[in-house]
Short mmCIF file of C-alpha atoms and ligand atoms in Angstrom, two decimals:
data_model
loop_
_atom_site.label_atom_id
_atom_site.label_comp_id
_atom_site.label_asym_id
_atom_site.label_seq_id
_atom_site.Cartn_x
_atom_site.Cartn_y
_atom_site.Cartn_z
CA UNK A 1 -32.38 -13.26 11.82
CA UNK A 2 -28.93 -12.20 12.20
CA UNK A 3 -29.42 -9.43 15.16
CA UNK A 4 -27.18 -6.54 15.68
CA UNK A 5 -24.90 -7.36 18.61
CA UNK A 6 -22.43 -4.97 18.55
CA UNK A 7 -22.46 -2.76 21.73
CA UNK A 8 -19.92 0.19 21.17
CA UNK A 9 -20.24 1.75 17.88
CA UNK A 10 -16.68 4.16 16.64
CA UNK A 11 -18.13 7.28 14.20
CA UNK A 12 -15.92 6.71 11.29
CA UNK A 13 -15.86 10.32 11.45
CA UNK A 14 -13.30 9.93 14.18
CA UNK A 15 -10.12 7.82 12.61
CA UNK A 16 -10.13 10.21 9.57
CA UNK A 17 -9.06 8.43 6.17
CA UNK A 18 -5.96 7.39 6.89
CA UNK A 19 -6.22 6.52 10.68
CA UNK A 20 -9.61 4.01 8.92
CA UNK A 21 -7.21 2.34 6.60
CA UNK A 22 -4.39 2.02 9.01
CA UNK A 23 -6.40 0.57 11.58
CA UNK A 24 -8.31 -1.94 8.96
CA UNK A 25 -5.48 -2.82 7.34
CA UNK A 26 -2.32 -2.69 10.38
CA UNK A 27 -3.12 -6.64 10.57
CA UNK A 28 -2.12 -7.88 7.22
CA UNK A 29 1.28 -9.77 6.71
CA UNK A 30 3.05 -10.62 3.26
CA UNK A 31 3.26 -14.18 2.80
CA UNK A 32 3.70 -14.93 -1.01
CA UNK A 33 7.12 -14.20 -2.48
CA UNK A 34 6.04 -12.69 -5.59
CA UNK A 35 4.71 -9.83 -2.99
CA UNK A 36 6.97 -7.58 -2.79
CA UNK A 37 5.70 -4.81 -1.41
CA UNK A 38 2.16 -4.06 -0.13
CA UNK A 39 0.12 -1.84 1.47
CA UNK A 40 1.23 1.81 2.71
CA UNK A 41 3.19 2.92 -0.29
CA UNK A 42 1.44 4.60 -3.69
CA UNK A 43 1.38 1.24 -5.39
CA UNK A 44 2.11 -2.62 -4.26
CA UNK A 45 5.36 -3.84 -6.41
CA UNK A 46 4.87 -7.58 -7.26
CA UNK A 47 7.24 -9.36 -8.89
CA UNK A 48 6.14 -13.06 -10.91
CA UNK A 49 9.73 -13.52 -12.34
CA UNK A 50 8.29 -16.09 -15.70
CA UNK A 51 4.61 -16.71 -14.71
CA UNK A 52 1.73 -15.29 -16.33
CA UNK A 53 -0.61 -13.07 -14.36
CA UNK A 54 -4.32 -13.33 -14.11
CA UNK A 55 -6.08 -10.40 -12.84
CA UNK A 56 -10.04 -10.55 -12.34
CA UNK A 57 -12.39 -7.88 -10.24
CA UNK A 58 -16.21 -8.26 -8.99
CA UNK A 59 -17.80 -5.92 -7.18
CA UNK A 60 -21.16 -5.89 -4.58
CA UNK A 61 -23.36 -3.72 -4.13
CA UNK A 62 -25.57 -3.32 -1.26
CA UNK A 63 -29.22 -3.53 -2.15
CA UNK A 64 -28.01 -5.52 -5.49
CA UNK A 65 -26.03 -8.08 -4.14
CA UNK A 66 -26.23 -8.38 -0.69
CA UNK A 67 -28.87 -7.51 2.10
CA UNK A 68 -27.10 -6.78 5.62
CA UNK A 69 -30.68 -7.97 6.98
CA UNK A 70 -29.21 -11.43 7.08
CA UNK A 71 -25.90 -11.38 5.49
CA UNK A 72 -23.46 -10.55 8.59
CA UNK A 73 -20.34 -8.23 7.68
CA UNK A 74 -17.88 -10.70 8.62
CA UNK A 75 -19.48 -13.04 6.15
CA UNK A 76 -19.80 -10.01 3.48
CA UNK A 77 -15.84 -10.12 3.69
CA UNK A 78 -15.75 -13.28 3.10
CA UNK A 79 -18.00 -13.70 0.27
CA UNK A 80 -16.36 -10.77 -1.52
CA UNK A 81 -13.08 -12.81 -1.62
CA UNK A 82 -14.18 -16.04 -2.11
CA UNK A 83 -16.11 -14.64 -5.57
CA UNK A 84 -12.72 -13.26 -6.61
CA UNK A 85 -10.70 -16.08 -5.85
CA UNK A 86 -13.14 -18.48 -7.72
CA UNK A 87 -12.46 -16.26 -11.12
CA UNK A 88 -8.54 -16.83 -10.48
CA UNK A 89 -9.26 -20.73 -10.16
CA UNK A 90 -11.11 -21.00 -12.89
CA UNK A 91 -8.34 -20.40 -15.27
CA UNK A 92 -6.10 -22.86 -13.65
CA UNK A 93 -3.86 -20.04 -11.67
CA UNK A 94 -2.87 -19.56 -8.10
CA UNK A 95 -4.40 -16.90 -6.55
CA UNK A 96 -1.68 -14.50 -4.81
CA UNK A 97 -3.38 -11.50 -4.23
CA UNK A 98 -6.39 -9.08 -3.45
CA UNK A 99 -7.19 -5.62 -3.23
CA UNK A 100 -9.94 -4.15 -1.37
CA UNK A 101 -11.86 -1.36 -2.29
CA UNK A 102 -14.46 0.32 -0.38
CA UNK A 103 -17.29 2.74 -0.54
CA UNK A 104 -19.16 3.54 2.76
CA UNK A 105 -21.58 5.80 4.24
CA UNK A 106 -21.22 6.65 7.86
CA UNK A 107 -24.31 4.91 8.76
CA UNK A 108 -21.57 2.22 8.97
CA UNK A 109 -19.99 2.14 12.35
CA UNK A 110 -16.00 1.54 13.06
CA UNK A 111 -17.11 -1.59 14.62
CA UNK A 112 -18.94 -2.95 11.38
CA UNK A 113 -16.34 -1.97 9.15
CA UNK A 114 -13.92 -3.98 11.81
CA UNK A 115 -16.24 -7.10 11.21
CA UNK A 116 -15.76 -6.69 7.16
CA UNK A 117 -12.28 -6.95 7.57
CA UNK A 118 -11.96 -10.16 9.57
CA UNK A 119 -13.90 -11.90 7.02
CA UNK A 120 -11.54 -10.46 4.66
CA UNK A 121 -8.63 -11.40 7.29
CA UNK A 122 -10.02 -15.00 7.57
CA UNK A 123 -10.49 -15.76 3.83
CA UNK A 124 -6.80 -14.48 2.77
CA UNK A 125 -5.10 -16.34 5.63
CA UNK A 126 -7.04 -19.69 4.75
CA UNK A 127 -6.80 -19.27 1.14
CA UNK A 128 -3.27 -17.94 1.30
CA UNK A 129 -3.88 -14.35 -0.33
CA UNK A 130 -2.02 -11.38 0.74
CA UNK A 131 -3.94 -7.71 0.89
CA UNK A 132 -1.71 -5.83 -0.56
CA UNK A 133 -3.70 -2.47 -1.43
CA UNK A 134 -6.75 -0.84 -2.00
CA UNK A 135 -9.04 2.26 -1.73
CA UNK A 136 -11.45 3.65 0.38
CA UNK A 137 -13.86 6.54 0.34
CA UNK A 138 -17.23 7.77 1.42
CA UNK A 139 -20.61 6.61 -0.03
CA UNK A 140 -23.63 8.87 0.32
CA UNK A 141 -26.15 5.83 0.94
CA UNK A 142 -24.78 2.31 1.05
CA UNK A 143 -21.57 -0.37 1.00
CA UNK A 144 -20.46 -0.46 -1.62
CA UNK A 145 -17.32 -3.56 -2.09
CA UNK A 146 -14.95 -4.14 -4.79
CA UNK A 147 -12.44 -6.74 -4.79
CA UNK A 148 -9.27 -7.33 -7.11
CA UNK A 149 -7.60 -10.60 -6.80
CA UNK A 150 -4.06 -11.41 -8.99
CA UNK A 151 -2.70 -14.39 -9.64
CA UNK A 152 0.01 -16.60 -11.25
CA UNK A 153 -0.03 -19.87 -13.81
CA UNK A 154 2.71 -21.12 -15.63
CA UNK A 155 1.99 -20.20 -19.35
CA UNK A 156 1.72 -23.84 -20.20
CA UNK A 157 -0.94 -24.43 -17.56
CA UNK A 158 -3.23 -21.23 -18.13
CA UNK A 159 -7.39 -22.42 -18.96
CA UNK A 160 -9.31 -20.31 -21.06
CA UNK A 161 -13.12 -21.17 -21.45
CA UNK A 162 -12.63 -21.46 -25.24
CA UNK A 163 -10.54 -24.59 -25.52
CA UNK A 164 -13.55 -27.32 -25.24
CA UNK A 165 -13.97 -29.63 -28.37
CA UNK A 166 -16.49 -32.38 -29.44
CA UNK A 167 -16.55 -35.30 -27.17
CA UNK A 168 -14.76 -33.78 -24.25
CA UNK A 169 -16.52 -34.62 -20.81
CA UNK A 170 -18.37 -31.72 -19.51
CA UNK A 171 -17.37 -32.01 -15.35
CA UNK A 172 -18.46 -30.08 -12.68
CA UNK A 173 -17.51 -29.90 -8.87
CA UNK A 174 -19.20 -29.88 -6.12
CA UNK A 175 -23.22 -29.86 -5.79
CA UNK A 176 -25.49 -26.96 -7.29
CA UNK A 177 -28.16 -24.97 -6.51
CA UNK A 178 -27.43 -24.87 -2.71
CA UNK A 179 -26.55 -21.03 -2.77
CA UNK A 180 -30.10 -19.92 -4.36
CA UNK A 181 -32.02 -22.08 -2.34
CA UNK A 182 -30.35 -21.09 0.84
CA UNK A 183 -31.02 -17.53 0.04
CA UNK A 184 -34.85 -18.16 -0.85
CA UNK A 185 -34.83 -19.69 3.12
CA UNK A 186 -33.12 -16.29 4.49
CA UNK A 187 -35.40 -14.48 2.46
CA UNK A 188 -38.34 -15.65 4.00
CA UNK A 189 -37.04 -15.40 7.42
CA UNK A 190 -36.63 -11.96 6.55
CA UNK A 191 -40.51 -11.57 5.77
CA UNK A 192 -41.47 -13.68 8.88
CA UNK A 193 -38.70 -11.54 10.93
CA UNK A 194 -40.37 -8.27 9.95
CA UNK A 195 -44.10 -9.40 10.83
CA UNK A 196 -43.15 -10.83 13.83
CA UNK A 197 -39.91 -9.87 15.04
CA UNK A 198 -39.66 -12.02 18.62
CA UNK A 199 -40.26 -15.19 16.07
CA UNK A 200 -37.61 -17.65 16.40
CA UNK A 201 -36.85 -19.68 13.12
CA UNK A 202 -35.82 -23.18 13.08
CA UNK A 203 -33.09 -22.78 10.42
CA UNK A 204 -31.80 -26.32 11.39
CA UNK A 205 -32.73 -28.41 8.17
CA UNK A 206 -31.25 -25.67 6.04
CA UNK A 207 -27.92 -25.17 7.60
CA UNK A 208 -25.65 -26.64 4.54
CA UNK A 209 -27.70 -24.10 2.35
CA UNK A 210 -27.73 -21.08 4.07
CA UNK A 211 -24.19 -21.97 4.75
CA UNK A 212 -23.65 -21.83 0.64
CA UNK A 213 -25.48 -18.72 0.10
CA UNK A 214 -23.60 -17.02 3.07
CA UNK A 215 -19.95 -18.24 2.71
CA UNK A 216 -19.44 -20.16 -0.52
CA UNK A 217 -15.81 -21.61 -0.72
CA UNK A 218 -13.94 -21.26 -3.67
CA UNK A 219 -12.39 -24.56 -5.11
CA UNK A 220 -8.44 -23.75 -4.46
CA UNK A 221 -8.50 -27.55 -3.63
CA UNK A 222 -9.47 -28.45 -7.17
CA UNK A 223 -6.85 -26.41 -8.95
CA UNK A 224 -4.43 -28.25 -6.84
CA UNK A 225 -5.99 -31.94 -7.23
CA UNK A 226 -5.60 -31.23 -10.85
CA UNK A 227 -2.16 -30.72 -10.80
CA UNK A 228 -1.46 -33.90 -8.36
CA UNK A 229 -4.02 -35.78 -11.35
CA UNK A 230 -1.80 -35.02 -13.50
CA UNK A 231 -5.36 -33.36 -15.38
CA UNK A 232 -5.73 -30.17 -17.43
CA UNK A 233 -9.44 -29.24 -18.73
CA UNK A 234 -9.53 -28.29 -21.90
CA UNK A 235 -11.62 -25.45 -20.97
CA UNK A 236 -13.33 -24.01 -17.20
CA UNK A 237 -15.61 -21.27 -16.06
CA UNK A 238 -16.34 -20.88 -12.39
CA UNK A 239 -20.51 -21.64 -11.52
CA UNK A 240 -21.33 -17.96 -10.42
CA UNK A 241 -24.89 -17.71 -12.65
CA UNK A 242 -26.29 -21.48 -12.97
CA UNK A 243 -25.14 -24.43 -15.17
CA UNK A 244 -27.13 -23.35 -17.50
CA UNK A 245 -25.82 -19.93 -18.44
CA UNK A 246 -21.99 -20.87 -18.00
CA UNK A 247 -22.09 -23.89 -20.01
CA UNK A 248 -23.22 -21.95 -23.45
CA UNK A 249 -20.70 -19.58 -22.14
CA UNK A 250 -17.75 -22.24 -22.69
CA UNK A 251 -19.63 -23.66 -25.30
CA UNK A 252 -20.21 -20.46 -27.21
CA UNK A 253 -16.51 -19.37 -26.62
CA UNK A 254 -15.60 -23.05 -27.69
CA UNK A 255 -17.34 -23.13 -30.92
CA UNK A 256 -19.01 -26.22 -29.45
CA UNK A 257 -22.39 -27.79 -28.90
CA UNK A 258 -23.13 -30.16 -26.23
CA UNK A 259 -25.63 -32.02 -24.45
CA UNK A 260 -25.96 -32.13 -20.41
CA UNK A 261 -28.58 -34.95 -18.77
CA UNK A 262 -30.51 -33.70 -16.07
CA UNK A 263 -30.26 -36.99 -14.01
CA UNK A 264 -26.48 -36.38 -13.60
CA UNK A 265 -27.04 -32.99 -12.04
CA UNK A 266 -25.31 -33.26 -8.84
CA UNK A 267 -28.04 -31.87 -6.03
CA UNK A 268 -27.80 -32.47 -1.93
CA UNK A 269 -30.52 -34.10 0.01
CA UNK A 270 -31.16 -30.58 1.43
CA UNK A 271 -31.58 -28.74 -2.20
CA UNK A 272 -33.90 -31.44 -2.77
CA UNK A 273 -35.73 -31.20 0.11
CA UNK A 274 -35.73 -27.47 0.25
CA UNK A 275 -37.02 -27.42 -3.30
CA UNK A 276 -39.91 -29.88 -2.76
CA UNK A 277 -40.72 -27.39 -0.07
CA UNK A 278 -40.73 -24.31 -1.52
CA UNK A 279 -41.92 -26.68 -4.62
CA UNK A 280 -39.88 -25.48 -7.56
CA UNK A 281 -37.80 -27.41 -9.74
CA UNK A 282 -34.34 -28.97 -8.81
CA UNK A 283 -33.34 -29.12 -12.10
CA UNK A 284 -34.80 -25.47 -12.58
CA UNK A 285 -32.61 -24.55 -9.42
CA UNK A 286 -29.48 -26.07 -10.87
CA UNK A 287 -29.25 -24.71 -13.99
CA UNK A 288 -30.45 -21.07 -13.09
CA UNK A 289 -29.63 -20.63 -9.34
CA UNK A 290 -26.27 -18.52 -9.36
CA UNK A 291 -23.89 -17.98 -6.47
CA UNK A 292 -22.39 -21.68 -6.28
CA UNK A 293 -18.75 -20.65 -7.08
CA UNK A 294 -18.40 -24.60 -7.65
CA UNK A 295 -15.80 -25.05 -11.07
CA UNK A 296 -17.87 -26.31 -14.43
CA UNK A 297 -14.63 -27.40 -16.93
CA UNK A 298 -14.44 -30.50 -19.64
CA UNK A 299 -12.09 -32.65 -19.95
CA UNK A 300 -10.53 -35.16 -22.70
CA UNK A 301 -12.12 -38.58 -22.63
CA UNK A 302 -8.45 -39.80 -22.57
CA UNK A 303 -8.47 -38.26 -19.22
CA UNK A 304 -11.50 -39.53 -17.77
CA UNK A 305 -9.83 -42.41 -15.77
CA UNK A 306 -8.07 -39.75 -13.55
CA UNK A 307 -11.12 -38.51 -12.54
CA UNK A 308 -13.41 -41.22 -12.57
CA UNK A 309 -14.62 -41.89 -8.74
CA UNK A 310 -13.35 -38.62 -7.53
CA UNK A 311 -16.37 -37.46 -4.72
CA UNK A 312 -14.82 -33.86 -6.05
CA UNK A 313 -16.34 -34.46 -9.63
CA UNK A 314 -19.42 -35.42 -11.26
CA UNK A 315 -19.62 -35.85 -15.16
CA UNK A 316 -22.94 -34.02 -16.38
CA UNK A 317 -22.51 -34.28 -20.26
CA UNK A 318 -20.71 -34.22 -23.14
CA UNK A 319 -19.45 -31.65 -25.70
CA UNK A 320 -20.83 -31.78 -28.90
CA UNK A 321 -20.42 -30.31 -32.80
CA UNK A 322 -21.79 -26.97 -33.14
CA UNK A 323 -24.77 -28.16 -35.40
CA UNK A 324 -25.82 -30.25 -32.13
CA UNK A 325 -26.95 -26.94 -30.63
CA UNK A 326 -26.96 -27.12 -26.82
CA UNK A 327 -29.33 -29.45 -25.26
CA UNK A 328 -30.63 -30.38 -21.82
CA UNK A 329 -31.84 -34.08 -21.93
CA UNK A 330 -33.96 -34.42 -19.81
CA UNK A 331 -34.79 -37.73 -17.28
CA UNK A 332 -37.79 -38.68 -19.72
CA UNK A 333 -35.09 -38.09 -22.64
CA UNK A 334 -36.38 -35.58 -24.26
CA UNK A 335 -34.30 -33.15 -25.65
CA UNK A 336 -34.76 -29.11 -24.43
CA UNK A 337 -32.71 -26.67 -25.56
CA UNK A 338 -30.51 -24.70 -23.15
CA UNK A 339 -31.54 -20.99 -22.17
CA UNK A 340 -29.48 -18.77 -20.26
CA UNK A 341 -32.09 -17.40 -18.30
CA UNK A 342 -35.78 -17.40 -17.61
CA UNK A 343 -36.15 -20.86 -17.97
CA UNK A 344 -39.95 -22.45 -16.88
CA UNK A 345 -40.28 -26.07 -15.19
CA UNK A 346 -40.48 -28.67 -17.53
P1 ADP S 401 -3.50 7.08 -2.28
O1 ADP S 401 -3.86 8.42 -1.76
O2 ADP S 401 -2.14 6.98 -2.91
O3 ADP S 401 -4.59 6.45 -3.10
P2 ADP S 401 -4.43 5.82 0.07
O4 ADP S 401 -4.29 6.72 1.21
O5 ADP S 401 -5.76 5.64 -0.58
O6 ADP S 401 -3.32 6.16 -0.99
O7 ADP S 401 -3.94 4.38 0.52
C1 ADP S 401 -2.79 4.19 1.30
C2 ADP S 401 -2.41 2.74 1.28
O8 ADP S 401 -3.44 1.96 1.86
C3 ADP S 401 -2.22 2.18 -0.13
O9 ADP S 401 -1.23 1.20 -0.06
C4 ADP S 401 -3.55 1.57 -0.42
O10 ADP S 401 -3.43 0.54 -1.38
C5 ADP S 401 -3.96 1.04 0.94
N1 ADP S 401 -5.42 1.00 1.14
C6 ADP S 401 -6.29 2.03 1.08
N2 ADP S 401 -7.54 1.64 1.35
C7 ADP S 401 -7.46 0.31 1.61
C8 ADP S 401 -8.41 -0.70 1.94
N3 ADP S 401 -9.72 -0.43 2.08
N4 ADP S 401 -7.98 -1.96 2.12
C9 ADP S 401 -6.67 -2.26 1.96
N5 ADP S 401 -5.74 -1.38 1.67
C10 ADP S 401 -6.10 -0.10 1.47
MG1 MG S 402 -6.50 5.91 -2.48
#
């Protein structure tokens, strides 16, 4: 378990409002040129001279979407970027900026809020974001985290998820299922930890899971592959709720059936592993397991030589006529119709 190792703890009580936010926020640079001006006035001025903007906000909740029992602060930060980012992404854009919004409750020391805010730090400085604003106020009970990331995409270039037709390649990135699986593994550390709390847990075979469920990566690195490809999808959604759920999203939007083949799901060793463990379903994992921010798009057959033998990109399925319905074909080739949630082994 992730142990609480901070010595000195600041009341929050102390800064005041505006001495908090200076002190969290004193740090951040400008390094985008459509950022004008950010923090410290009564609104950032951005200016994206003939792009199109993309704006997208998620927002955690303690208790609901994260558990400070093993997710660390500094990760927290990260995470709550990183989801952001992945929404800007997934419509082909460049993300430029984030706001951060914060409710907290002064169980929360200076110190942890400090820790928030250098996984904030770190994600915007690797992923090239400037902070340029946000709020913060007081929270009777828990954290409470909302992030706002902008971005810009020539008009030309913009992704919705509703542009996927019949015979398109359905494409994902990445592997899936990691993030769920990783946080079944810290959740039952966390049931060990609180029975025996001197117990020491060998977290070694799960370290690329555990490593998804606490600081996913959002696939910046794919948006700008697909411009050196020379590749636009047709349509994209970012993975944040299962293959299952987001691919009758686009398909819905899209007008669009489609089948997907469960041997093509891409899985690592250690889902596997962890799976046959826990013994659930891989497949089950895959298409319901949420939180792998990996990009799910399709793509024109006339494409697929641009992307064929990419490590980045693994072709699951095709899109379909609406009358297809939406089917999962499974390895024994029978045919199972898609459900967004709830769905039993097969
Ligand atoms: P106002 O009273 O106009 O809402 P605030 O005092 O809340 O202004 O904020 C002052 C400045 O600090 C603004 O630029 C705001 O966007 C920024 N800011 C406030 N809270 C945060 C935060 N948690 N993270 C980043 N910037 C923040
Ligand atoms: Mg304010």
């Amino acid at each position: 378990m992730i142990e609480d190792k901070n010595q000195s703890k600041t009341d929050l009580g102390q800064l005041g409002e505006f001495g908090l936010i200076d002190h969290l926020t004193k740090h951040f640079e400008i390094k985008n040129k459509s950022s004008i001006t950010g923090i410290g006035d009564d609104a950032a001025v951005l200016d994206f001279d003939k792009k199109q903007v993309v704006v997208s906000t998620d927002m955690l909740v303690e208790g609901v979407h994260f558990d400070l029992a093993y997710m660390p602060l500094k990760h927290l930060g990260y995470k709550a970027v990183m989801v952001n980012l992945s929404d800007i992404y997934a419509m082909n854009a460049k993300a430029t900026q984030i706001t951060v919004s914060l409710a907290v409750s002064n169980r929360f020391p200076l110190e942890a809020l400090e820790a928030l805010y250098a996984g904030i730090e770190t994600a915007a400085k690797i992923y090239n974001v400037d902070v340029i604003g946000g709020d913060t106020t007081s929270s009777t009970t828990g954290l409470i985290l909302s992030v706002t990331a902008i971005g810009e995409v020539d008009s030309k270039d913009v992704v919705y998820r509703k542009g996927a037709k019949p015979n398109d390649l359905i494409v994902v990135t990445g592997d899936l299922g990691g993030a769920y699986m990783g946080l079944q593994v810290l959740e039952r550390e966390k049931e060990v930890f609180k029975v025996n709390p001197q117990s020491q847990p060998d977290l070694e075979p799960y370290t690329y899971i555990i490593e998804r469920q606490l600081k996913p990566e959002a696939r910046k690195d794919v948006i700008e592959l697909f411009k050196s490809l020379d590749v636009k999808p047709t349509s994209m959604i970012d993975l944040s709720d299962g293959l299952s759920s987001e691919t009758m999203h686009l398909c819905k939007q899209s007008n669009v059936g489609c089948e997907l083949y469960e041997n093509k799901i891409p899985l690592d060793p250690q889902v596997i592993s962890t799976c046959e463990e826990f013994d659930i379903d891989s497949t089950t994992i895959a298409l319901n397991g949420g939180e792998d921010y990996e990009l799910l798009f399709t793509i024109d057959q006339g494409d697929y030589p641009k992307i064929k033998g990419n490590p980045n990109f693994t072709v699951v399925g095709f899109i379909k006529e609406k009358e297809a319905g939406m089917q999962l074909i499974t390895r024994g080739g029978t045919s199972i119709e898609l459900k967004a949630q709830g769905w039993n082994s097969f």
